[in-house]
Amino acid sequence: MRTYDFAPLYRSSVGFDQIASMMDRALRADSTTQSYPPYNIEKLQDDAYRISIAVAGFSDNDLSVEVRDKALIVSARKADEEEGKTYLHRGIATRAFERRFHLADHVQVTGAEHVDGMLHIELELQVPEALKPRQIQIASDVKRVEKDVVDAKSVN
């Protein structure tokens, strides 16, 4: 595996430390990528997204969706199974998990729904009005008065 040194980026820039940290996390996560549970990230519109996570075997009470420090944290912990069950084959994984998704600025979680073994989390990019582009009107009928010309009414 190849490692990257981001020290020069920290030395020569101000305010980009989040980007360097995000790249560092992404490179570190590639080497230890978790495959459980499987998930999809969909772009529904220019400002709307959906994360769908396969959570077969978990009930609503077993699942937790939390937003903390610009991170969406989805976790599940299965309640204790009934005693006395004997499995001949157990292929449905209901082990506990925690999956983190780092959210960009102004991305808000707008809802979550658990349907047919899938947990759907809706996200929306909500840019404040102050940060949105705005059109500036250009005035075209402006009276220009030259410096050296004196208005006759002001003299009399």
PDB file of C-alpha atoms in Angstrom:
ATOM      1  CA  MET A   1       0.000   0.000   0.000  1.00  0.00           C
ATOM      2  CA  ARG A   2       1.215   3.472  -0.812  1.00  0.00           C
ATOM      3  CA  THR A   3       1.105   6.187   1.842  1.00  0.00           C
ATOM      4  CA  TYR A   4       0.816   9.891   1.181  1.00  0.00           C
ATOM      5  CA  ASP A   5       2.272  12.721   3.240  1.00  0.00           C
ATOM      6  CA  PHE A   6      -0.059  15.710   3.480  1.00  0.00           C
ATOM      7  CA  ALA A   7       2.359  17.812   5.556  1.00  0.00           C
ATOM      8  CA  PRO A   8       3.237  20.134   2.615  1.00  0.00           C
ATOM      9  CA  LEU A   9      -0.456  20.875   2.167  1.00  0.00           C
ATOM     10  CA  TYR A  10      -0.771  21.850   5.828  1.00  0.00           C
ATOM     11  CA  ARG A  11       2.334  24.067   5.633  1.00  0.00           C
ATOM     12  CA  SER A  12       1.319  26.038   2.561  1.00  0.00           C
ATOM     13  CA  SER A  13      -2.432  26.518   2.952  1.00  0.00           C
ATOM     14  CA  VAL A  14      -4.936  27.831   5.435  1.00  0.00           C
ATOM     15  CA  GLY A  15      -8.457  26.493   5.813  1.00  0.00           C
ATOM     16  CA  PHE A  16      -8.018  23.364   3.685  1.00  0.00           C
ATOM     17  CA  ASP A  17      -7.294  21.053   6.600  1.00  0.00           C
ATOM     18  CA  GLN A  18     -10.764  19.485   6.287  1.00  0.00           C
ATOM     19  CA  ILE A  19     -10.023  18.421   2.713  1.00  0.00           C
ATOM     20  CA  ALA A  20      -6.682  16.902   3.690  1.00  0.00           C
ATOM     21  CA  SER A  21      -8.287  15.095   6.623  1.00  0.00           C
ATOM     22  CA  MET A  22     -11.044  13.778   4.369  1.00  0.00           C
ATOM     23  CA  MET A  23      -8.491  12.475   1.838  1.00  0.00           C
ATOM     24  CA  ASP A  24      -6.523  10.866   4.657  1.00  0.00           C
ATOM     25  CA  ARG A  25      -9.687   9.150   5.990  1.00  0.00           C
ATOM     26  CA  ALA A  26     -10.625   7.951   2.506  1.00  0.00           C
ATOM     27  CA  LEU A  27      -7.184   6.474   1.879  1.00  0.00           C
ATOM     28  CA  ARG A  28      -7.177   4.802   5.276  1.00  0.00           C
ATOM     29  CA  ALA A  29     -10.706   3.435   4.778  1.00  0.00           C
ATOM     30  CA  ASP A  30      -9.803   1.842   1.438  1.00  0.00           C
ATOM     31  CA  SER A  31      -7.413  -0.525   3.159  1.00  0.00           C
ATOM     32  CA  THR A  32      -9.967  -1.589   5.775  1.00  0.00           C
ATOM     33  CA  THR A  33     -13.183  -1.378   3.754  1.00  0.00           C
ATOM     34  CA  GLN A  34     -16.146  -2.947   5.470  1.00  0.00           C
ATOM     35  CA  SER A  35     -18.622  -4.807   3.321  1.00  0.00           C
ATOM     36  CA  TYR A  36     -21.352  -5.300   5.919  1.00  0.00           C
ATOM     37  CA  PRO A  37     -24.025  -4.179   5.574  1.00  0.00           C
ATOM     38  CA  PRO A  38     -24.202  -3.404   1.854  1.00  0.00           C
ATOM     39  CA  TYR A  39     -25.483   0.063   0.913  1.00  0.00           C
ATOM     40  CA  ASN A  40     -26.213   2.364  -2.029  1.00  0.00           C
ATOM     41  CA  ILE A  41     -25.891   6.133  -2.315  1.00  0.00           C
ATOM     42  CA  GLU A  42     -28.237   7.652  -4.892  1.00  0.00           C
ATOM     43  CA  LYS A  43     -28.431  11.169  -6.272  1.00  0.00           C
ATOM     44  CA  LEU A  44     -32.146  11.838  -6.751  1.00  0.00           C
ATOM     45  CA  GLN A  45     -31.907  15.490  -7.834  1.00  0.00           C
ATOM     46  CA  ASP A  46     -29.265  18.210  -7.852  1.00  0.00           C
ATOM     47  CA  ASP A  47     -29.854  18.782  -4.138  1.00  0.00           C
ATOM     48  CA  ALA A  48     -31.399  15.486  -2.950  1.00  0.00           C
ATOM     49  CA  TYR A  49     -29.718  12.191  -2.039  1.00  0.00           C
ATOM     50  CA  ARG A  50     -30.725   8.821  -0.570  1.00  0.00           C
ATOM     51  CA  ILE A  51     -28.634   6.279   1.297  1.00  0.00           C
ATOM     52  CA  SER A  52     -30.168   2.790   1.247  1.00  0.00           C
ATOM     53  CA  ILE A  53     -28.751   0.172   3.622  1.00  0.00           C
ATOM     54  CA  ALA A  54     -29.713  -3.515   3.576  1.00  0.00           C
ATOM     55  CA  VAL A  55     -30.715  -4.310   7.154  1.00  0.00           C
ATOM     56  CA  ALA A  56     -32.565  -7.615   6.804  1.00  0.00           C
ATOM     57  CA  GLY A  57     -33.314  -9.202  10.163  1.00  0.00           C
ATOM     58  CA  PHE A  58     -33.303  -5.916  12.124  1.00  0.00           C
ATOM     59  CA  SER A  59     -36.428  -4.252  13.488  1.00  0.00           C
ATOM     60  CA  ASP A  60     -36.985  -0.507  13.862  1.00  0.00           C
ATOM     61  CA  ASN A  61     -36.038  -0.783  17.547  1.00  0.00           C
ATOM     62  CA  ASP A  62     -32.690  -2.397  16.675  1.00  0.00           C
ATOM     63  CA  LEU A  63     -31.644   0.471  14.360  1.00  0.00           C
ATOM     64  CA  SER A  64     -30.237   3.886  15.243  1.00  0.00           C
ATOM     65  CA  VAL A  65     -29.703   6.869  12.914  1.00  0.00           C
ATOM     66  CA  GLU A  66     -27.828   9.831  14.371  1.00  0.00           C
ATOM     67  CA  VAL A  67     -26.189  13.003  13.042  1.00  0.00           C
ATOM     68  CA  ARG A  68     -23.171  14.186  15.036  1.00  0.00           C
ATOM     69  CA  ASP A  69     -20.269  16.486  14.077  1.00  0.00           C
ATOM     70  CA  LYS A  70     -21.020  16.534  10.325  1.00  0.00           C
ATOM     71  CA  ALA A  71     -21.304  12.747  10.287  1.00  0.00           C
ATOM     72  CA  LEU A  72     -24.285  10.475   9.751  1.00  0.00           C
ATOM     73  CA  ILE A  73     -23.926   7.437  11.998  1.00  0.00           C
ATOM     74  CA  VAL A  74     -26.099   4.397  11.337  1.00  0.00           C
ATOM     75  CA  SER A  75     -25.810   1.561  13.811  1.00  0.00           C
ATOM     76  CA  ALA A  76     -27.681  -1.602  14.697  1.00  0.00           C
ATOM     77  CA  ARG A  77     -27.581  -3.985  17.586  1.00  0.00           C
ATOM     78  CA  LYS A  78     -29.799  -7.023  17.565  1.00  0.00           C
ATOM     79  CA  ALA A  79     -31.668  -7.777  20.752  1.00  0.00           C
ATOM     80  CA  ASP A  80     -30.732 -11.076  22.382  1.00  0.00           C
ATOM     81  CA  GLU A  81     -32.107 -14.073  20.520  1.00  0.00           C
ATOM     82  CA  GLU A  82     -34.526 -16.402  22.173  1.00  0.00           C
ATOM     83  CA  GLU A  83     -32.866 -19.186  24.139  1.00  0.00           C
ATOM     84  CA  GLY A  84     -33.241 -22.742  22.971  1.00  0.00           C
ATOM     85  CA  LYS A  85     -33.086 -22.124  19.209  1.00  0.00           C
ATOM     86  CA  THR A  86     -30.982 -24.599  17.289  1.00  0.00           C
ATOM     87  CA  TYR A  87     -29.860 -23.567  13.807  1.00  0.00           C
ATOM     88  CA  LEU A  88     -28.909 -26.150  11.206  1.00  0.00           C
ATOM     89  CA  HIS A  89     -27.635 -23.303   9.009  1.00  0.00           C
ATOM     90  CA  ARG A  90     -27.420 -19.626   9.910  1.00  0.00           C
ATOM     91  CA  GLY A  91     -26.776 -17.532   6.796  1.00  0.00           C
ATOM     92  CA  ILE A  92     -28.584 -14.338   7.760  1.00  0.00           C
ATOM     93  CA  ALA A  93     -26.078 -11.997   9.331  1.00  0.00           C
ATOM     94  CA  THR A  94     -27.598  -9.953  12.134  1.00  0.00           C
ATOM     95  CA  ARG A  95     -24.346  -8.925  13.746  1.00  0.00           C
ATOM     96  CA  ALA A  96     -24.018  -5.451  15.182  1.00  0.00           C
ATOM     97  CA  PHE A  97     -22.590  -2.750  12.930  1.00  0.00           C
ATOM     98  CA  GLU A  98     -21.820   0.945  12.778  1.00  0.00           C
ATOM     99  CA  ARG A  99     -21.504   2.736   9.451  1.00  0.00           C
ATOM    100  CA  ARG A 100     -20.390   6.399   9.192  1.00  0.00           C
ATOM    101  CA  PHE A 101     -21.006   8.802   6.334  1.00  0.00           C
ATOM    102  CA  HIS A 102     -19.304  12.201   6.418  1.00  0.00           C
ATOM    103  CA  LEU A 103     -21.674  14.980   5.394  1.00  0.00           C
ATOM    104  CA  ALA A 104     -20.691  18.065   3.426  1.00  0.00           C
ATOM    105  CA  ASP A 105     -21.559  21.527   4.688  1.00  0.00           C
ATOM    106  CA  HIS A 106     -25.296  22.296   4.471  1.00  0.00           C
ATOM    107  CA  VAL A 107     -26.334  18.649   3.886  1.00  0.00           C
ATOM    108  CA  GLN A 108     -29.228  17.855   6.197  1.00  0.00           C
ATOM    109  CA  VAL A 109     -30.886  14.516   6.967  1.00  0.00           C
ATOM    110  CA  THR A 110     -34.581  15.025   6.222  1.00  0.00           C
ATOM    111  CA  GLY A 111     -35.938  11.589   7.096  1.00  0.00           C
ATOM    112  CA  ALA A 112     -35.456   7.848   7.458  1.00  0.00           C
ATOM    113  CA  GLU A 113     -37.704   4.934   6.560  1.00  0.00           C
ATOM    114  CA  HIS A 114     -37.392   1.178   7.181  1.00  0.00           C
ATOM    115  CA  VAL A 115     -39.265  -0.799   4.509  1.00  0.00           C
ATOM    116  CA  ASP A 116     -38.842  -4.393   3.322  1.00  0.00           C
ATOM    117  CA  GLY A 117     -35.470  -4.912   5.001  1.00  0.00           C
ATOM    118  CA  MET A 118     -34.036  -1.651   3.619  1.00  0.00           C
ATOM    119  CA  LEU A 119     -33.257   1.456   5.641  1.00  0.00           C
ATOM    120  CA  HIS A 120     -33.668   4.527   3.408  1.00  0.00           C
ATOM    121  CA  ILE A 121     -32.167   7.798   4.669  1.00  0.00           C
ATOM    122  CA  GLU A 122     -33.118  10.969   2.809  1.00  0.00           C
ATOM    123  CA  LEU A 123     -30.621  13.838   2.614  1.00  0.00           C
ATOM    124  CA  GLU A 124     -30.933  17.317   1.159  1.00  0.00           C
ATOM    125  CA  LEU A 125     -28.444  20.037   0.342  1.00  0.00           C
ATOM    126  CA  GLN A 126     -29.897  23.183   1.945  1.00  0.00           C
ATOM    127  CA  VAL A 127     -27.761  26.159   0.959  1.00  0.00           C
ATOM    128  CA  PRO A 128     -28.625  29.291   2.988  1.00  0.00           C
ATOM    129  CA  GLU A 129     -29.968  32.275   1.050  1.00  0.00           C
ATOM    130  CA  ALA A 130     -26.884  34.322   1.959  1.00  0.00           C
ATOM    131  CA  LEU A 131     -24.651  31.833   0.102  1.00  0.00           C
ATOM    132  CA  LYS A 132     -26.825  31.473  -3.000  1.00  0.00           C
ATOM    133  CA  PRO A 133     -25.942  33.501  -6.080  1.00  0.00           C
ATOM    134  CA  ARG A 134     -28.094  36.580  -6.555  1.00  0.00           C
ATOM    135  CA  GLN A 135     -28.731  38.761  -9.558  1.00  0.00           C
ATOM    136  CA  ILE A 136     -27.700  42.421  -9.284  1.00  0.00           C
ATOM    137  CA  GLN A 137     -29.819  44.912 -11.232  1.00  0.00           C
ATOM    138  CA  ILE A 138     -27.860  47.232 -13.485  1.00  0.00           C
ATOM    139  CA  ALA A 139     -29.169  50.782 -13.680  1.00  0.00           C
ATOM    140  CA  SER A 140     -28.942  52.137 -17.219  1.00  0.00           C
ATOM    141  CA  ASP A 141     -30.598  55.572 -16.962  1.00  0.00           C
ATOM    142  CA  VAL A 142     -28.126  57.434 -14.753  1.00  0.00           C
ATOM    143  CA  LYS A 143     -27.681  61.173 -15.211  1.00  0.00           C
ATOM    144  CA  ARG A 144     -24.061  62.082 -15.525  1.00  0.00           C
ATOM    145  CA  VAL A 145     -22.914  65.512 -14.474  1.00  0.00           C
ATOM    146  CA  GLU A 146     -19.507  66.569 -15.568  1.00  0.00           C
ATOM    147  CA  LYS A 147     -17.185  67.975 -12.929  1.00  0.00           C
ATOM    148  CA  ASP A 148     -16.433  71.303 -14.526  1.00  0.00           C
ATOM    149  CA  VAL A 149     -19.954  72.106 -15.705  1.00  0.00           C
ATOM    150  CA  VAL A 150     -21.993  74.141 -13.225  1.00  0.00           C
ATOM    151  CA  ASP A 151     -25.739  73.751 -13.077  1.00  0.00           C
ATOM    152  CA  ALA A 152     -27.397  77.078 -13.985  1.00  0.00           C
ATOM    153  CA  LYS A 153     -30.158  76.729 -11.381  1.00  0.00           C
ATOM    154  CA  SER A 154     -27.674  76.276  -8.560  1.00  0.00           C
ATOM    155  CA  VAL A 155     -25.833  79.510  -9.466  1.00  0.00           C
ATOM    156  CA  ASN A 156     -28.960  81.735  -9.574  1.00  0.00           C
TER     157      ASN A 156
END
